[in-house]
mmCIF file of C-alpha atoms and ligand atoms in Angstrom:
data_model
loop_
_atom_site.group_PDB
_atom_site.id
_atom_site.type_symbol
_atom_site.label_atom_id
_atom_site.label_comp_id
_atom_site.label_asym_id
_atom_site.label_seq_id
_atom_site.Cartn_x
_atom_site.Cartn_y
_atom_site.Cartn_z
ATOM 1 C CA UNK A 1 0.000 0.000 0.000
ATOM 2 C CA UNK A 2 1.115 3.631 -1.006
ATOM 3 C CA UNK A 3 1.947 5.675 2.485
ATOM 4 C CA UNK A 4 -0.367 8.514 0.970
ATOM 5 C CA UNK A 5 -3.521 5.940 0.770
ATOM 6 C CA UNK A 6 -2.824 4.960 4.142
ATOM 7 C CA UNK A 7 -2.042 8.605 6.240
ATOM 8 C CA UNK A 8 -2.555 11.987 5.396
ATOM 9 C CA UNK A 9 -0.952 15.386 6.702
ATOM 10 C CA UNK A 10 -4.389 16.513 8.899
ATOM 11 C CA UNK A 11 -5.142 18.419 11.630
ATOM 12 C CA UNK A 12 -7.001 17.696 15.323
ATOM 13 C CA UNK A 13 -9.551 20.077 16.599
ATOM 14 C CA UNK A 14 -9.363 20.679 20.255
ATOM 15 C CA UNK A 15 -11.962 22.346 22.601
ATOM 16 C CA UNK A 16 -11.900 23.913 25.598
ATOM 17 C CA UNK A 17 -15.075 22.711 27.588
ATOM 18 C CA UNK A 18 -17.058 24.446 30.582
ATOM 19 C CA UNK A 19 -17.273 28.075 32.145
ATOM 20 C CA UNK A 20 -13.665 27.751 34.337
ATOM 21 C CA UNK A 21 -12.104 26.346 31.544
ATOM 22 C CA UNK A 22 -12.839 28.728 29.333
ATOM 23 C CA UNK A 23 -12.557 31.552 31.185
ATOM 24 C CA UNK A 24 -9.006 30.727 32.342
ATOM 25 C CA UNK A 25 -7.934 29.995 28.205
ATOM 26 C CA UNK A 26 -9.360 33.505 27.644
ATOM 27 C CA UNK A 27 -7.466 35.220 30.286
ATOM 28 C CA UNK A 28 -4.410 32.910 28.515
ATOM 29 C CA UNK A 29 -1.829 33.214 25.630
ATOM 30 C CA UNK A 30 -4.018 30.102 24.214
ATOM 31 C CA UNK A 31 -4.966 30.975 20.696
ATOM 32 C CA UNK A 32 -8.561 30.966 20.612
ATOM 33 C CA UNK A 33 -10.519 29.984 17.329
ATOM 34 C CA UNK A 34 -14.263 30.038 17.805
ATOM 35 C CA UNK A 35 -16.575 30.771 21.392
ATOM 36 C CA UNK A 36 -19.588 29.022 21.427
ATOM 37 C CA UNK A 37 -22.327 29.843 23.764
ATOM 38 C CA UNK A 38 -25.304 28.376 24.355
ATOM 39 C CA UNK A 39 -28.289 30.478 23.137
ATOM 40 C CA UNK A 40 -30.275 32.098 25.586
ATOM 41 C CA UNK A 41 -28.344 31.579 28.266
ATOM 42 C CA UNK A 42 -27.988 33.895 30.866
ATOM 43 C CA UNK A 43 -25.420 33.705 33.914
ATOM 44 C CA UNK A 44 -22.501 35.896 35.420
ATOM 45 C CA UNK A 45 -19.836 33.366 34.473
ATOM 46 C CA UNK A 46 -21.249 33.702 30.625
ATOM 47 C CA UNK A 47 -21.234 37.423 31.099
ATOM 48 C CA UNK A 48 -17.756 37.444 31.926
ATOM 49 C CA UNK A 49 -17.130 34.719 28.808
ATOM 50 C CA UNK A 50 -18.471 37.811 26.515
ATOM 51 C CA UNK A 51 -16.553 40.287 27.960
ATOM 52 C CA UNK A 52 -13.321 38.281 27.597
ATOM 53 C CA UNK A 53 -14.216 36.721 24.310
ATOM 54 C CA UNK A 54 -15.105 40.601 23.266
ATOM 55 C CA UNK A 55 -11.581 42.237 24.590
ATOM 56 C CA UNK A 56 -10.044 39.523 22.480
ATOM 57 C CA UNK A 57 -11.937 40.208 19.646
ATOM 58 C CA UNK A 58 -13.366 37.009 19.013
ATOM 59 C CA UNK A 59 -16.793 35.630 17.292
ATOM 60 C CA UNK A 60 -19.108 34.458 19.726
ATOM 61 C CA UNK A 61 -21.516 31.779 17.471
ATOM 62 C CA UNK A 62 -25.133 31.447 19.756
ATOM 63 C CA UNK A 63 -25.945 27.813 18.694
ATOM 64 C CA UNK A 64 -28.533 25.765 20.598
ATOM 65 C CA UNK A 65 -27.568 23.413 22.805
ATOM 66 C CA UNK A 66 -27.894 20.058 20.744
ATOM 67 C CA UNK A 67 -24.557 21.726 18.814
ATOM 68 C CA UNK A 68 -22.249 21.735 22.069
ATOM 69 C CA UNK A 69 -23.617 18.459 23.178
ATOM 70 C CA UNK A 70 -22.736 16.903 20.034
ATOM 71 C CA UNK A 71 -18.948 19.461 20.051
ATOM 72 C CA UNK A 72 -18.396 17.457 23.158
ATOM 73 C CA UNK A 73 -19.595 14.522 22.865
ATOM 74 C CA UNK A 74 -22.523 14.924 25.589
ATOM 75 C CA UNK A 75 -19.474 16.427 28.467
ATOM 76 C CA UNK A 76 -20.930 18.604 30.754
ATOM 77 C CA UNK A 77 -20.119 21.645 28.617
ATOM 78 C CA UNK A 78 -22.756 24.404 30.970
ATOM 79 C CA UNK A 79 -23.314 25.893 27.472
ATOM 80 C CA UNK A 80 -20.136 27.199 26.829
ATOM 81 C CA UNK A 81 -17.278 25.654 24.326
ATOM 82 C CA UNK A 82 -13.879 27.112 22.415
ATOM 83 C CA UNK A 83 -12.246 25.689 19.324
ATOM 84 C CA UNK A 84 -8.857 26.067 20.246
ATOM 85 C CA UNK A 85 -5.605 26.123 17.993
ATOM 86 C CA UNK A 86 -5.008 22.661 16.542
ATOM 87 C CA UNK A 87 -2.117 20.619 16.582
ATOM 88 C CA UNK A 88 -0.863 19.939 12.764
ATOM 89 C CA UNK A 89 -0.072 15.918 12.337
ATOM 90 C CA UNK A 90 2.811 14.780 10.573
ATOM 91 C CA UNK A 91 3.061 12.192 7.484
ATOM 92 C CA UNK A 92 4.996 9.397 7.875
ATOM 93 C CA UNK A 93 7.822 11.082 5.368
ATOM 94 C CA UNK A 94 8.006 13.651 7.470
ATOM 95 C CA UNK A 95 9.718 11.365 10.203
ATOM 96 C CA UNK A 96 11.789 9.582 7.498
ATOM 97 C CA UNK A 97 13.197 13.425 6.807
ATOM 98 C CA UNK A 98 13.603 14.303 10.477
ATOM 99 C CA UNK A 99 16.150 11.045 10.804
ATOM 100 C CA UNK A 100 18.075 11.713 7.452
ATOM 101 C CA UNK A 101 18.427 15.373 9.050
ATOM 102 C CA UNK A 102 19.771 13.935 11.687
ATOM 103 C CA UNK A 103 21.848 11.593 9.705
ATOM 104 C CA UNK A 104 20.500 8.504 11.531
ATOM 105 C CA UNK A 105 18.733 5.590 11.072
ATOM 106 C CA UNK A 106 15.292 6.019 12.056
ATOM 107 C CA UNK A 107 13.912 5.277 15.025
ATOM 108 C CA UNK A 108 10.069 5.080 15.553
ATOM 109 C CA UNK A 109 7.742 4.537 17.909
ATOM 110 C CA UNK A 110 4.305 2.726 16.915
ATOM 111 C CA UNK A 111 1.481 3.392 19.382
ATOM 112 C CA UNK A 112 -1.020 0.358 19.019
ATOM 113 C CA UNK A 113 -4.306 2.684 20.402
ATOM 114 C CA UNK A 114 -2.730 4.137 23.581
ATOM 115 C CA UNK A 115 -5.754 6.070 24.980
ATOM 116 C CA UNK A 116 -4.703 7.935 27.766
ATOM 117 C CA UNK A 117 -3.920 11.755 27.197
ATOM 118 C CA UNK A 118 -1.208 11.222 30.235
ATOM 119 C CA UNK A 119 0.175 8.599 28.852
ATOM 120 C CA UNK A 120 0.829 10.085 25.345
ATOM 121 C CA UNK A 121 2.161 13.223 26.719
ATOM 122 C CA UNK A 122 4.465 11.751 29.033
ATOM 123 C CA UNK A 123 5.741 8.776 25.968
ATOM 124 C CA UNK A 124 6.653 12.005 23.690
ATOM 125 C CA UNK A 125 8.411 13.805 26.606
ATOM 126 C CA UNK A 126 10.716 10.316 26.373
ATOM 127 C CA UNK A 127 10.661 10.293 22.729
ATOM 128 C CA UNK A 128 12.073 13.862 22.482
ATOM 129 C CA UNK A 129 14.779 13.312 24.987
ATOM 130 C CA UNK A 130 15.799 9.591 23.614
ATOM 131 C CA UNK A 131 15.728 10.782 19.946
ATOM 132 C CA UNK A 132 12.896 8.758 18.995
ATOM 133 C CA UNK A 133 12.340 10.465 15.541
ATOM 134 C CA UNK A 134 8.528 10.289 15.363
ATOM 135 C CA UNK A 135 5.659 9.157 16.791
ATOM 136 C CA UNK A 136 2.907 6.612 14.846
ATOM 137 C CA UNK A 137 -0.768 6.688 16.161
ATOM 138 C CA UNK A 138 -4.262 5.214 15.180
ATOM 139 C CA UNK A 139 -6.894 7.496 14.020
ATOM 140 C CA UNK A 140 -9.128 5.670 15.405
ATOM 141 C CA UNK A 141 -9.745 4.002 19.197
ATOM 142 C CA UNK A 142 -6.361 6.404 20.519
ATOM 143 C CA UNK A 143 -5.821 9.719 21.878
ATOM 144 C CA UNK A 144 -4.654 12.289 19.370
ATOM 145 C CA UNK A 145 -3.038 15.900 19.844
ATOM 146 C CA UNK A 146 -5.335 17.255 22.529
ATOM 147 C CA UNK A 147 -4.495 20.488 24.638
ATOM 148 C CA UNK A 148 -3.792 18.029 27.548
ATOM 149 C CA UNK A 149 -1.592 15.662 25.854
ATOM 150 C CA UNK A 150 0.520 19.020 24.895
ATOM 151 C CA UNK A 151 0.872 20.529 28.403
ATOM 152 C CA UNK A 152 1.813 16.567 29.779
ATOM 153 C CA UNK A 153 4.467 16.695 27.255
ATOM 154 C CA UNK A 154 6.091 19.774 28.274
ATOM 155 C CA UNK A 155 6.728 20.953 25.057
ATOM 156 C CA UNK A 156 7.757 17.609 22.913
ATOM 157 C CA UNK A 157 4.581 18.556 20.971
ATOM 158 C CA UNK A 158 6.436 21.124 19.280
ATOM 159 C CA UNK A 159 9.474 18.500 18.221
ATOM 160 C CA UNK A 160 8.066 15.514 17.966
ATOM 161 C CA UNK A 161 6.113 14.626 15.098
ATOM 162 C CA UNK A 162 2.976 12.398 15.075
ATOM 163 C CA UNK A 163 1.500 10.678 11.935
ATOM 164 C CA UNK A 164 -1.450 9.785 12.492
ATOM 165 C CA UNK A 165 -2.698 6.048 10.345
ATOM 166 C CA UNK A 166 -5.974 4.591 9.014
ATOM 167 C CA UNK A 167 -4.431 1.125 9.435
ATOM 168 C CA UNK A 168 -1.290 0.746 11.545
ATOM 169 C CA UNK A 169 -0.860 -2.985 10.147
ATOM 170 C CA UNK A 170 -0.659 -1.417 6.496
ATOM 171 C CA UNK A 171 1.706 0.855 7.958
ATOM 172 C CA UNK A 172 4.072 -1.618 9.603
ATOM 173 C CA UNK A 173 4.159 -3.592 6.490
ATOM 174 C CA UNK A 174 5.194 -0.356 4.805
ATOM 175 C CA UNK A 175 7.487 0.693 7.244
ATOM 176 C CA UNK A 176 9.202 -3.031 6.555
ATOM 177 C CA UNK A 177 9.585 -2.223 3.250
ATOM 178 C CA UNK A 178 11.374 0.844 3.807
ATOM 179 C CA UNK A 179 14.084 -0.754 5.459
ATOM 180 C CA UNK A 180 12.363 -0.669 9.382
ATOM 181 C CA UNK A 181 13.207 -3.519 11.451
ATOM 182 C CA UNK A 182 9.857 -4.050 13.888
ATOM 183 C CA UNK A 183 9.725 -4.915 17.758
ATOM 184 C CA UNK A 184 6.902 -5.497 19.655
ATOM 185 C CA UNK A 185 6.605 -6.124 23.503
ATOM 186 C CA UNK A 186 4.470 -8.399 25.536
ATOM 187 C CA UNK A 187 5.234 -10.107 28.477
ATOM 188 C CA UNK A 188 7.074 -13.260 26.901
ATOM 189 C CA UNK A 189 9.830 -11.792 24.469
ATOM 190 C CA UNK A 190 13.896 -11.631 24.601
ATOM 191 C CA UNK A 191 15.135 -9.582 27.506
ATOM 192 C CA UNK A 192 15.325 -5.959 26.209
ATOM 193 C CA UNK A 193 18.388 -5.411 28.004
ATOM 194 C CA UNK A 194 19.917 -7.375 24.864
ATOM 195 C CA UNK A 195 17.692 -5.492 22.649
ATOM 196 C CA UNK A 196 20.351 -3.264 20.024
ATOM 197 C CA UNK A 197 18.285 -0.441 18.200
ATOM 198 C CA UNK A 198 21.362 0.334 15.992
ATOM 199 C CA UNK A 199 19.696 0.006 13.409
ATOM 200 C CA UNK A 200 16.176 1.452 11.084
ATOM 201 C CA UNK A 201 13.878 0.639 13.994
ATOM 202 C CA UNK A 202 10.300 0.731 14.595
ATOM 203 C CA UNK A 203 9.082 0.077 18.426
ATOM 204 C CA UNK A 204 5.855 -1.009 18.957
ATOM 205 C CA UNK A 205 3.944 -0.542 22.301
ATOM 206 C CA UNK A 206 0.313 -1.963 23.016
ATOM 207 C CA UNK A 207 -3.343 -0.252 24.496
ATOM 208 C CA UNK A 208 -3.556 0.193 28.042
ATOM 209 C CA UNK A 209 -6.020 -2.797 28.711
ATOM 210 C CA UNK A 210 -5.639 -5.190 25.772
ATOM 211 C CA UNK A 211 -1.877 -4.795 24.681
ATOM 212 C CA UNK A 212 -1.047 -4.877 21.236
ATOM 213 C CA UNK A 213 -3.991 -6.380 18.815
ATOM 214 C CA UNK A 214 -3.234 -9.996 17.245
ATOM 215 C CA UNK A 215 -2.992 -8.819 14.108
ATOM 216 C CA UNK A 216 -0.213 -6.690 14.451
ATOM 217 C CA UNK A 217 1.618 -8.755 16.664
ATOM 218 C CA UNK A 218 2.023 -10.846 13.525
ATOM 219 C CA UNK A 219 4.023 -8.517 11.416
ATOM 220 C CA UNK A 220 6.610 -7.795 13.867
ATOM 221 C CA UNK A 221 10.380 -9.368 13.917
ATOM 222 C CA UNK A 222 11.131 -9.538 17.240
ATOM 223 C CA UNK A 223 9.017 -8.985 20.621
ATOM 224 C CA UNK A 224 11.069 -7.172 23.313
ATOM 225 C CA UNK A 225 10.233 -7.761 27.443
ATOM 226 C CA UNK A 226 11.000 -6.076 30.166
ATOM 227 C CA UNK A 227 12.015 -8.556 33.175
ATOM 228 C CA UNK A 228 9.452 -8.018 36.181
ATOM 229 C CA UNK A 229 9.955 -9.828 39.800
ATOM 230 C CA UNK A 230 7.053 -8.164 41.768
ATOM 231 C CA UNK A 231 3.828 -9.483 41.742
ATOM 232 C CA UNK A 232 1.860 -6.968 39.291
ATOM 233 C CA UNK A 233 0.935 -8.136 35.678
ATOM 234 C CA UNK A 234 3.021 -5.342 33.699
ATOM 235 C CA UNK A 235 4.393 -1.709 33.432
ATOM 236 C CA UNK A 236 2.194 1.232 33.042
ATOM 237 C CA UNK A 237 2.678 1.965 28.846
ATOM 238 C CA UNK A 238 4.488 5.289 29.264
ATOM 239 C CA UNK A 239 6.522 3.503 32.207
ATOM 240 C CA UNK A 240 7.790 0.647 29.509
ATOM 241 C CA UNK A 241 7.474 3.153 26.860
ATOM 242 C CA UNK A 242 10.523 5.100 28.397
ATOM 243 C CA UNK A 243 12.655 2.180 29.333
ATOM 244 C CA UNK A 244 12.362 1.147 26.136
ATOM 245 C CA UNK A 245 13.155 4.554 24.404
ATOM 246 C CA UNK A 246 16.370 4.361 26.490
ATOM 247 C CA UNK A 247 17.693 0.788 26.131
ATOM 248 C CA UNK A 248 16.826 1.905 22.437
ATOM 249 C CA UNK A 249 19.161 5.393 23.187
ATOM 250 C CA UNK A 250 22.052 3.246 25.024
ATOM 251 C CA UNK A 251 22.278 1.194 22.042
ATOM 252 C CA UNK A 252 23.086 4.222 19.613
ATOM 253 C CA UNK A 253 24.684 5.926 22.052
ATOM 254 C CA UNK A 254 26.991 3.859 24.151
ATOM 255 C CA UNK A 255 29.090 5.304 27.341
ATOM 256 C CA UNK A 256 32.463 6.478 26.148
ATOM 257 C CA UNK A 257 34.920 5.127 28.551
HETATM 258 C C1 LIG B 20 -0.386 -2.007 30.534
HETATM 259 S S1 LIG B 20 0.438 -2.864 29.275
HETATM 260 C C2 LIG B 20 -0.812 -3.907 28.584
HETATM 261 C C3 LIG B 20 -1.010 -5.130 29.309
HETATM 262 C C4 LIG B 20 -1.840 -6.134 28.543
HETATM 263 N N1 LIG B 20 -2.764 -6.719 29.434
HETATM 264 C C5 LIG B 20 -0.934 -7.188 27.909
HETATM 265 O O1 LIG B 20 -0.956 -8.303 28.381
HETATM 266 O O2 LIG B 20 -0.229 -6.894 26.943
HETATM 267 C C6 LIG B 20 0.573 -1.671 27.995
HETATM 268 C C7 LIG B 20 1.769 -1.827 27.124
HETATM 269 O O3 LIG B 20 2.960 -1.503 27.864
HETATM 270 C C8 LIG B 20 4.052 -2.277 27.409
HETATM 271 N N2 LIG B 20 4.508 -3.099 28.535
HETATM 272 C C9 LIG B 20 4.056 -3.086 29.809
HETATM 273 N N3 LIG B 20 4.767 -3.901 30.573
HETATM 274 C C10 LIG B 20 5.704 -4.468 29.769
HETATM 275 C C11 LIG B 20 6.766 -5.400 29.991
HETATM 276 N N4 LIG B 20 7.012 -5.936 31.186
HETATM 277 N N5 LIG B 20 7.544 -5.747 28.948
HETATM 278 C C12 LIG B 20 7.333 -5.217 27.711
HETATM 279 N N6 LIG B 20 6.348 -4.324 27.463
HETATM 280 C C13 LIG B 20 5.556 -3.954 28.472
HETATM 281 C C14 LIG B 20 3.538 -3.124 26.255
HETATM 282 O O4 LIG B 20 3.740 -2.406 25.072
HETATM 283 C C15 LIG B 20 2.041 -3.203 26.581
HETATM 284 O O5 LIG B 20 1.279 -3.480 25.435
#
C-alpha cells in the first residue's frame, strides 16, 4: 500500500469545555478559534465569557444546545465551548526526513491505540529526549493531539512529530519495506536489556487494557520484554514506553569510557 492511501498530513480540533475552563484559556496566551455559547443563556460566568471573548476580539456563534452536546460529545459543557488552535499531524515522510536530518537511522515509535492523554504526553516527553524520531498513532480508538496531551508533554509537541494512520498494520508492512526492522513487547519476548536499536527501527507498544492487537503482533520481527519480579501483571505503557526509548538510546549511544 502507497503511504499517501494509508495517512494523510491533517489536523485535530481541540476544545476547551465548561465556564472555568474557558474563562481561564481567555485570560491565557491560548490561541482561541471560535466561542460558542449556548443560546439564551444567561449567567454571570457567561457574562464574563463575553466580555473576555469581546476584549479579544473574538466571534461568539449562539448555537442551541444540541450543537455543544454533540462538540463534546454529551461532556458537561454548561453551554459554553472554544475551538482552540489545533495541533498539525505529521506524514509518515516527514519522520523519514527528520532522521536523514539527523543523519541517523530512524527510530520510531508505533502506538497500538494508547488512549490515555497522560500517557501520550508523558511517551513524547521520552521520545524527544531519547531521539525517537517520530511518533505513529491510530486514528481511530487512541488519543490524538489534545491540549492536555501538549501541556503533559512539556513541550515535545512542538518536536516531535505524530503521523497519524488509518491502518497501523498497512503501515508496519510499509514501514518493513522501507528498510524498518519491527519490535513489539508483551510479556514473553527476549530480555530488552539485549535489545540493540542500531539500526532502522520501529518500536511497537500496546493499548492500556488489551496490549497490542493480534494482528499486528504478527508482522513484527522480534518482541522485546521487560524482566518483572514483583507481583503486578506489567508496566504502566508510558513507564515501559521510556525504558524502552532508552535501552533503544544506550544502544546508539553507548558510554564512552
Ligand atoms: C499495561 S500494558 C498492557 C497489558 C496487557 N494486558 C498485555 O498483556 O499486553 C501496555 C503496554 O505496555 C508495554 N509493557 C508493559 N509492561 C511491559 C513489559 N514488562 N515488557 C514489555 N512491554 C511492556 C507493552 O507495550 C504493553 O502493550
Amino acid at each position: 500500500m502507497k503511504p499517501e492511501q494509508n495517512e494523510s498530513k491533517d489536523t485535530a480540533a481541540d476544545f476547551v469545555i465548561g465556564r472555568h475552563p474557558a474563562v481561564a484559556a481567555l485570560r491565557s496566551q491560548q490561541t482561541i478559534n471560535k466561542v460558542f455559547l449556548q443560546s439564551g443563556l444567561k449567567a454571570e460566568a457567561i457574562d464574563e465569557i463575553r466580555q473576555l471573548a469581546h476584549k479579544r476580539h473574538l466571534v461568539i456563534s449562539e448555537v442551541p444546545k444540541q450543537k455543544l452536546d454533540q462538540l463534546t460529545d454529551h461532556e458537561n459543557h454548561q453551554g459554553v465551548v472554544l475551538g482552540v488552535a489545533a495541533f498539525e499531524y505529521a506524514t509518515i515522510d516527514d519522520l523519514f526526513a527528520k532522521a536523514e536530518a539527523a543523519g541517523e537511522p530512524p527510530f520510531f515509535l508505533i502506538l497500538d491505540g494508547v488512549e490515555d492523554p497522560h500517557n501520550l504526553g508523558s511517551i513524547m516527553r521520552t521520545a524527544d529526549a531519547s531521539g525517537v524520531h517520530g511518533i505513529i498513532i491510530p486514528k481511530r480508538r487512541a488519543v490524538g493531539l489534545t491540549s492536555v496531551v501538549a501541556k503533559t508533554s512539556t513541550g515535545a509537541i512542538e518536536t516531535v512529530p505524530v503521523a497519524r494512520v488509518t491502518n497501523l498494520v498497512n503501515t508496519v508492512k510499509d514501514l518493513k519495506e522501507r528498510g524498518l526492522w519491527i519490535f513489539g513487547t508483551d510479556m514473553a519476548g527476549t530480555d530488552y536489556r539485549d535489545w540493540n536499536a542500531k539500526g532502522a527501527t520501529g518500536l511497537i507498544i500496546g493499548n492500556e487494557g488489551k496490549g497490542i492487537s493480534r494482528l499486528l503482533k504478527e508482522t513484527v520481527d522480534e518482541t522485546l520484554t521487560i524482566p518483572m519480579v514483583g507481583s503486578v501483571q506489567s508496566l504502566n505503557a508510558s513507564v515501559a514506553a521510556g525504558l524502552l526509548m532508552y535501552q533503544g538510546f544506550s544502544s546508539r549511544h553507548p558510554v564512552q569510557h
